[in-house]
mmCIF file of C-alpha atoms in Angstrom:
data_model
loop_
_atom_site.group_PDB
_atom_site.id
_atom_site.type_symbol
_atom_site.label_atom_id
_atom_site.label_comp_id
_atom_site.label_asym_id
_atom_site.label_seq_id
_atom_site.Cartn_x
_atom_site.Cartn_y
_atom_site.Cartn_z
ATOM 1 C CA UNK T 1 12.849 -1.992 21.419
ATOM 2 C CA UNK T 2 10.121 -0.594 19.208
ATOM 3 C CA UNK T 3 10.616 -0.084 15.427
ATOM 4 C CA UNK T 4 7.904 1.693 13.460
ATOM 5 C CA UNK T 5 7.491 0.889 9.718
ATOM 6 C CA UNK T 6 5.704 3.845 8.329
ATOM 7 C CA UNK T 7 3.718 3.933 5.054
ATOM 8 C CA UNK T 8 5.764 6.886 3.762
ATOM 9 C CA UNK T 9 7.586 10.178 4.287
ATOM 10 C CA UNK T 10 4.374 12.222 4.865
ATOM 11 C CA UNK T 11 3.425 10.200 7.904
ATOM 12 C CA UNK T 12 7.149 10.449 9.097
ATOM 13 C CA UNK T 13 6.757 14.267 9.198
ATOM 14 C CA UNK T 14 3.701 14.209 11.372
ATOM 15 C CA UNK T 15 5.152 11.282 13.488
ATOM 16 C CA UNK T 16 8.228 13.353 14.289
ATOM 17 C CA UNK T 17 6.076 15.865 16.096
ATOM 18 C CA UNK T 18 4.666 13.118 18.414
ATOM 19 C CA UNK T 19 6.335 11.747 21.560
ATOM 20 C CA UNK T 20 5.864 8.113 20.501
ATOM 21 C CA UNK T 21 8.944 6.158 21.261
ATOM 22 C CA UNK T 22 10.989 3.949 18.923
ATOM 23 C CA UNK T 23 12.936 4.111 15.757
ATOM 24 C CA UNK T 24 11.529 4.638 12.291
ATOM 25 C CA UNK T 25 11.746 2.715 8.984
ATOM 26 C CA UNK T 26 9.996 4.174 5.824
ATOM 27 C CA UNK T 27 8.390 2.075 3.344
ATOM 28 C CA UNK T 28 8.750 4.034 0.051
ATOM 29 C CA UNK T 29 7.535 1.450 -2.391
ATOM 30 C CA UNK T 30 4.295 1.437 -4.472
ATOM 31 C CA UNK T 31 3.790 -2.134 -5.236
ATOM 32 C CA UNK T 32 0.436 -1.408 -6.559
ATOM 33 C CA UNK T 33 2.180 -0.277 -9.640
ATOM 34 C CA UNK T 34 4.304 -2.445 -11.888
ATOM 35 C CA UNK T 35 5.757 -6.010 -11.867
ATOM 36 C CA UNK T 36 5.993 -7.903 -8.552
ATOM 37 C CA UNK T 37 6.974 -11.441 -9.538
ATOM 38 C CA UNK T 38 10.471 -12.624 -9.023
ATOM 39 C CA UNK T 39 12.307 -15.761 -7.883
ATOM 40 C CA UNK T 40 14.427 -14.191 -5.346
ATOM 41 C CA UNK T 41 14.451 -10.984 -3.366
ATOM 42 C CA UNK T 42 17.621 -9.675 -5.004
ATOM 43 C CA UNK T 43 15.932 -10.274 -8.489
ATOM 44 C CA UNK T 44 12.730 -8.605 -7.095
ATOM 45 C CA UNK T 45 14.592 -5.462 -6.177
ATOM 46 C CA UNK T 46 16.362 -5.456 -9.603
ATOM 47 C CA UNK T 47 12.992 -5.750 -11.438
ATOM 48 C CA UNK T 48 11.445 -3.071 -9.262
ATOM 49 C CA UNK T 49 14.413 -0.607 -9.841
ATOM 50 C CA UNK T 50 14.361 -1.238 -13.664
ATOM 51 C CA UNK T 51 10.511 -0.570 -13.776
ATOM 52 C CA UNK T 52 10.781 2.671 -11.697
ATOM 53 C CA UNK T 53 13.751 3.941 -13.844
ATOM 54 C CA UNK T 54 11.945 3.247 -17.048
ATOM 55 C CA UNK T 55 8.502 4.418 -16.050
ATOM 56 C CA UNK T 56 9.330 7.484 -13.904
ATOM 57 C CA UNK T 57 12.995 8.312 -14.739
ATOM 58 C CA UNK T 58 14.261 7.451 -11.190
ATOM 59 C CA UNK T 59 17.905 6.424 -11.244
ATOM 60 C CA UNK T 60 18.431 2.809 -10.184
ATOM 61 C CA UNK T 61 21.008 3.673 -7.518
ATOM 62 C CA UNK T 62 18.604 6.167 -6.008
ATOM 63 C CA UNK T 63 15.978 3.413 -5.827
ATOM 64 C CA UNK T 64 18.361 1.211 -3.862
ATOM 65 C CA UNK T 65 19.361 4.128 -1.567
ATOM 66 C CA UNK T 66 15.839 5.340 -0.800
ATOM 67 C CA UNK T 67 13.807 2.037 -0.888
ATOM 68 C CA UNK T 68 15.926 -1.043 -0.572
ATOM 69 C CA UNK T 69 18.085 0.342 2.098
ATOM 70 C CA UNK T 70 15.048 0.820 4.468
ATOM 71 C CA UNK T 71 13.697 -2.713 3.738
ATOM 72 C CA UNK T 72 17.166 -4.100 4.660
ATOM 73 C CA UNK T 73 16.752 -2.326 8.119
ATOM 74 C CA UNK T 74 13.632 -4.243 8.620
ATOM 75 C CA UNK T 75 15.298 -7.637 7.673
ATOM 76 C CA UNK T 76 18.120 -6.980 10.311
ATOM 77 C CA UNK T 77 15.818 -6.135 13.193
ATOM 78 C CA UNK T 78 16.649 -7.990 16.506
ATOM 79 C CA UNK T 79 14.166 -10.827 17.125
ATOM 80 C CA UNK T 80 13.082 -9.370 20.417
ATOM 81 C CA UNK T 81 11.862 -6.186 18.852
ATOM 82 C CA UNK T 82 8.338 -4.986 18.595
ATOM 83 C CA UNK T 83 7.475 -3.978 14.991
ATOM 84 C CA UNK T 84 4.618 -1.589 14.481
ATOM 85 C CA UNK T 85 3.261 -1.359 10.905
ATOM 86 C CA UNK T 86 1.572 1.857 10.172
ATOM 87 C CA UNK T 87 -0.432 1.321 7.103
ATOM 88 C CA UNK T 88 -3.955 2.459 6.017
ATOM 89 C CA UNK T 89 -6.710 0.403 4.776
ATOM 90 C CA UNK T 90 -6.674 1.303 0.982
ATOM 91 C CA UNK T 91 -5.287 -1.089 -1.651
ATOM 92 C CA UNK T 92 -2.106 0.930 -2.063
ATOM 93 C CA UNK T 93 -1.101 0.593 1.547
ATOM 94 C CA UNK T 94 -2.412 -2.991 2.013
ATOM 95 C CA UNK T 95 -0.284 -4.332 -0.937
ATOM 96 C CA UNK T 96 2.832 -2.942 0.576
ATOM 97 C CA UNK T 97 1.931 -4.230 4.064
ATOM 98 C CA UNK T 98 1.263 -7.803 2.700
ATOM 99 C CA UNK T 99 4.629 -7.677 1.134
ATOM 100 C CA UNK T 100 6.358 -6.674 4.287
ATOM 101 C CA UNK T 101 4.620 -9.459 6.232
ATOM 102 C CA UNK T 102 5.969 -11.943 3.543
ATOM 103 C CA UNK T 103 9.496 -10.590 4.179
ATOM 104 C CA UNK T 104 9.197 -10.837 7.924
ATOM 105 C CA UNK T 105 7.859 -14.364 7.559
ATOM 106 C CA UNK T 106 6.527 -16.771 9.995
ATOM 107 C CA UNK T 107 9.487 -16.766 12.348
ATOM 108 C CA UNK T 108 7.936 -13.519 13.665
ATOM 109 C CA UNK T 109 4.838 -15.269 15.098
ATOM 110 C CA UNK T 110 3.993 -14.650 18.695
ATOM 111 C CA UNK T 111 2.406 -11.187 18.698
ATOM 112 C CA UNK T 112 5.572 -9.217 18.147
ATOM 113 C CA UNK T 113 4.225 -7.512 14.959
ATOM 114 C CA UNK T 114 1.529 -4.941 15.585
ATOM 115 C CA UNK T 115 -0.919 -3.206 13.280
ATOM 116 C CA UNK T 116 -1.429 0.566 13.838
ATOM 117 C CA UNK T 117 -4.746 1.645 12.395
ATOM 118 C CA UNK T 118 -5.592 5.258 11.714
ATOM 119 C CA UNK T 119 -7.881 6.721 14.349
ATOM 120 C CA UNK T 120 -10.382 8.953 12.423
ATOM 121 C CA UNK T 121 -12.478 11.757 13.849
ATOM 122 C CA UNK T 122 -16.159 11.338 13.339
ATOM 123 C CA UNK T 123 -17.395 12.178 9.888
ATOM 124 C CA UNK T 124 -13.894 11.895 8.167
ATOM 125 C CA UNK T 125 -13.602 9.696 5.155
ATOM 126 C CA UNK T 126 -11.758 6.545 6.563
ATOM 127 C CA UNK T 127 -9.909 6.177 3.201
ATOM 128 C CA UNK T 128 -7.981 9.461 4.129
ATOM 129 C CA UNK T 129 -6.119 7.279 6.735
ATOM 130 C CA UNK T 130 -3.206 9.019 8.550
ATOM 131 C CA UNK T 131 -3.458 11.956 6.199
ATOM 132 C CA UNK T 132 -6.200 13.217 8.519
ATOM 133 C CA UNK T 133 -4.141 12.633 11.771
ATOM 134 C CA UNK T 134 -2.385 15.023 13.980
ATOM 135 C CA UNK T 135 0.354 14.053 16.536
ATOM 136 C CA UNK T 136 -2.424 13.453 19.136
ATOM 137 C CA UNK T 137 -4.412 11.106 16.945
ATOM 138 C CA UNK T 138 -1.154 9.300 16.084
ATOM 139 C CA UNK T 139 -0.593 8.715 19.692
ATOM 140 C CA UNK T 140 -4.146 7.419 20.117
ATOM 141 C CA UNK T 141 -3.467 5.112 17.033
ATOM 142 C CA UNK T 142 -0.342 3.721 18.683
ATOM 143 C CA UNK T 143 -2.026 3.127 22.080
ATOM 144 C CA UNK T 144 -4.695 1.053 20.242
ATOM 145 C CA UNK T 145 -2.338 -1.105 18.188
ATOM 146 C CA UNK T 146 -3.337 -4.790 17.532
ATOM 147 C CA UNK T 147 -1.057 -7.757 17.666
ATOM 148 C CA UNK T 148 -0.675 -10.016 14.743
ATOM 149 C CA UNK T 149 -1.113 -13.667 15.901
ATOM 150 C CA UNK T 150 -0.008 -16.653 13.832
ATOM 151 C CA UNK T 151 -3.227 -16.863 11.826
ATOM 152 C CA UNK T 152 -3.149 -13.040 11.088
ATOM 153 C CA UNK T 153 0.294 -13.220 9.832
ATOM 154 C CA UNK T 154 -0.299 -16.242 7.768
ATOM 155 C CA UNK T 155 -3.280 -14.428 6.188
ATOM 156 C CA UNK T 156 -1.129 -11.484 5.294
ATOM 157 C CA UNK T 157 1.465 -13.733 3.675
ATOM 158 C CA UNK T 158 -1.253 -15.617 1.633
ATOM 159 C CA UNK T 159 -2.709 -12.385 0.597
ATOM 160 C CA UNK T 160 0.563 -11.211 -0.849
ATOM 161 C CA UNK T 161 1.106 -14.461 -2.642
ATOM 162 C CA UNK T 162 -2.442 -14.368 -4.188
ATOM 163 C CA UNK T 163 -1.817 -10.640 -5.162
ATOM 164 C CA UNK T 164 1.706 -11.305 -6.487
ATOM 165 C CA UNK T 165 0.439 -14.310 -8.727
ATOM 166 C CA UNK T 166 -2.629 -12.410 -9.869
ATOM 167 C CA UNK T 167 -4.861 -15.201 -8.447
ATOM 168 C CA UNK T 168 -8.006 -13.244 -8.167
ATOM 169 C CA UNK T 169 -10.242 -16.131 -7.029
ATOM 170 C CA UNK T 170 -7.763 -16.961 -4.202
ATOM 171 C CA UNK T 171 -7.545 -13.043 -3.193
ATOM 172 C CA UNK T 172 -11.335 -12.890 -2.957
ATOM 173 C CA UNK T 173 -11.691 -15.941 -0.920
ATOM 174 C CA UNK T 174 -8.972 -14.882 1.496
ATOM 175 C CA UNK T 175 -10.572 -11.481 1.800
ATOM 176 C CA UNK T 176 -13.527 -13.062 3.686
ATOM 177 C CA UNK T 177 -11.339 -14.589 6.360
ATOM 178 C CA UNK T 178 -11.828 -12.693 9.697
ATOM 179 C CA UNK T 179 -8.877 -10.912 11.320
ATOM 180 C CA UNK T 180 -8.561 -8.082 13.756
ATOM 181 C CA UNK T 181 -5.418 -7.019 11.761
ATOM 182 C CA UNK T 182 -7.290 -6.092 8.619
ATOM 183 C CA UNK T 183 -10.163 -4.065 7.842
ATOM 184 C CA UNK T 184 -12.293 -3.659 4.604
ATOM 185 C CA UNK T 185 -10.532 -6.531 2.979
ATOM 186 C CA UNK T 186 -13.564 -7.597 0.819
ATOM 187 C CA UNK T 187 -13.903 -4.133 -0.701
ATOM 188 C CA UNK T 188 -10.074 -3.713 -1.023
ATOM 189 C CA UNK T 189 -9.512 -7.062 -2.802
ATOM 190 C CA UNK T 190 -12.563 -6.469 -5.094
ATOM 191 C CA UNK T 191 -11.194 -3.141 -6.094
ATOM 192 C CA UNK T 192 -7.859 -4.998 -7.190
ATOM 193 C CA UNK T 193 -9.836 -7.423 -9.288
ATOM 194 C CA UNK T 194 -11.878 -4.576 -10.857
ATOM 195 C CA UNK T 195 -8.626 -2.798 -11.973
ATOM 196 C CA UNK T 196 -8.508 -5.349 -14.806
ATOM 197 C CA UNK T 197 -10.593 -5.023 -17.969
ATOM 198 C CA UNK T 198 -13.236 -7.762 -18.675
ATOM 199 C CA UNK T 199 -14.791 -8.529 -22.119
ATOM 200 C CA UNK T 200 -13.423 -5.394 -23.680
ATOM 201 C CA UNK T 201 -14.613 -3.113 -20.944
ATOM 202 C CA UNK T 202 -12.222 -0.606 -19.182
ATOM 203 C CA UNK T 203 -10.982 -1.344 -15.757
ATOM 204 C CA UNK T 204 -12.706 0.451 -12.923
ATOM 205 C CA UNK T 205 -10.050 3.100 -12.582
ATOM 206 C CA UNK T 206 -10.003 4.030 -16.223
ATOM 207 C CA UNK T 207 -13.795 3.901 -16.275
ATOM 208 C CA UNK T 208 -14.010 6.360 -13.431
ATOM 209 C CA UNK T 209 -11.528 8.727 -15.005
ATOM 210 C CA UNK T 210 -13.452 8.530 -18.284
ATOM 211 C CA UNK T 211 -16.695 9.343 -16.410
ATOM 212 C CA UNK T 212 -15.210 12.208 -14.648
ATOM 213 C CA UNK T 213 -13.740 13.690 -17.855
ATOM 214 C CA UNK T 214 -17.309 13.754 -19.143
ATOM 215 C CA UNK T 215 -18.405 16.060 -16.443
ATOM 216 C CA UNK T 216 -15.414 18.133 -15.407
ATOM 217 C CA UNK T 217 -12.630 20.152 -17.194
ATOM 218 C CA UNK T 218 -9.567 18.210 -18.204
ATOM 219 C CA UNK T 219 -7.355 19.944 -15.620
ATOM 220 C CA UNK T 220 -5.502 16.996 -13.899
ATOM 221 C CA UNK T 221 -5.905 18.496 -10.472
ATOM 222 C CA UNK T 222 -9.577 18.545 -10.699
ATOM 223 C CA UNK T 223 -9.545 15.053 -12.054
ATOM 224 C CA UNK T 224 -7.260 13.785 -9.357
ATOM 225 C CA UNK T 225 -9.475 15.292 -6.641
ATOM 226 C CA UNK T 226 -12.587 13.734 -8.112
ATOM 227 C CA UNK T 227 -10.942 10.374 -8.356
ATOM 228 C CA UNK T 228 -9.906 10.433 -4.679
ATOM 229 C CA UNK T 229 -13.483 11.159 -3.697
ATOM 230 C CA UNK T 230 -15.095 8.485 -5.847
ATOM 231 C CA UNK T 231 -12.344 5.709 -5.241
ATOM 232 C CA UNK T 232 -10.489 6.327 -2.158
ATOM 233 C CA UNK T 233 -10.371 2.454 -1.803
ATOM 234 C CA UNK T 234 -7.428 2.521 -4.145
ATOM 235 C CA UNK T 235 -5.360 5.003 -2.156
ATOM 236 C CA UNK T 236 -3.610 6.007 -5.503
ATOM 237 C CA UNK T 237 -1.334 9.014 -5.401
ATOM 238 C CA UNK T 238 -0.945 11.582 -8.101
ATOM 239 C CA UNK T 239 1.570 9.478 -10.025
ATOM 240 C CA UNK T 240 -0.774 6.440 -10.320
ATOM 241 C CA UNK T 241 -3.743 8.626 -11.292
ATOM 242 C CA UNK T 242 -1.671 10.643 -13.743
ATOM 243 C CA UNK T 243 -0.869 7.428 -15.574
ATOM 244 C CA UNK T 244 -4.422 6.431 -15.832
ATOM 245 C CA UNK T 245 -5.516 9.852 -16.866
ATOM 246 C CA UNK T 246 -3.111 10.144 -19.668
ATOM 247 C CA UNK T 247 -4.049 6.580 -20.921
ATOM 248 C CA UNK T 248 -7.682 7.713 -20.912
ATOM 249 C CA UNK T 249 -6.992 10.831 -22.854
ATOM 250 C CA UNK T 250 -4.991 8.913 -25.326
ATOM 251 C CA UNK T 251 -8.051 6.521 -25.881
ATOM 252 C CA UNK T 252 -10.248 9.600 -26.468
ATOM 253 C CA UNK T 253 -7.975 10.986 -29.105
ATOM 254 C CA UNK T 254 -8.086 7.663 -30.995
ATOM 255 C CA UNK T 255 -11.876 7.581 -31.073
#
């Protein structure tokens, strides 16, 4: 049995047009945004549901229906299943994937978890990930999937723990460990560290938005496109960029 854990509903739409066998589970979280520390999984879901409700107006029940229910499917998979993780290389996708690896845990050692990387046409920005894939490229990605061996799984779990605890030094150290299951880790982990202000300076995303606003109209769609071109490593969607954009505009008004 093959189970595909996809990085979102957009990929699921393209996936449905392919002939790849297996059942789908959709990861609808955005762990790049909001609190991620908790003493238990039940508490974690409650914290996340509350944050999403307060920040984006999403009903808690809807969070459990759309997000937690999919994660529960993954936790109930038969132990002889093959699990394919369809995640991109950017920070948004990586944090979600690290979390999923921590949920699966070390009992899934033995190569039954696979990483499916986006296959990119020549000249395409690799941060676009599966967004640049048609069904034929998805089939090629699946054919080239890579197995998580015990050290790869252990690395993913440790990356999540470092991310979750905000241990930047540990995160950067781990990013330099070689693994065929992870790409661009040094750049991705450095991007996470750079999100946080140092000595009164803006974090990298805020500084990028501020720089963009100096040279473009304040139209959000224009700013969002420019941010994606300059900082694809983050993999932020419009929700994340909109929050940064509004904070930067607010700071400009105070000056």
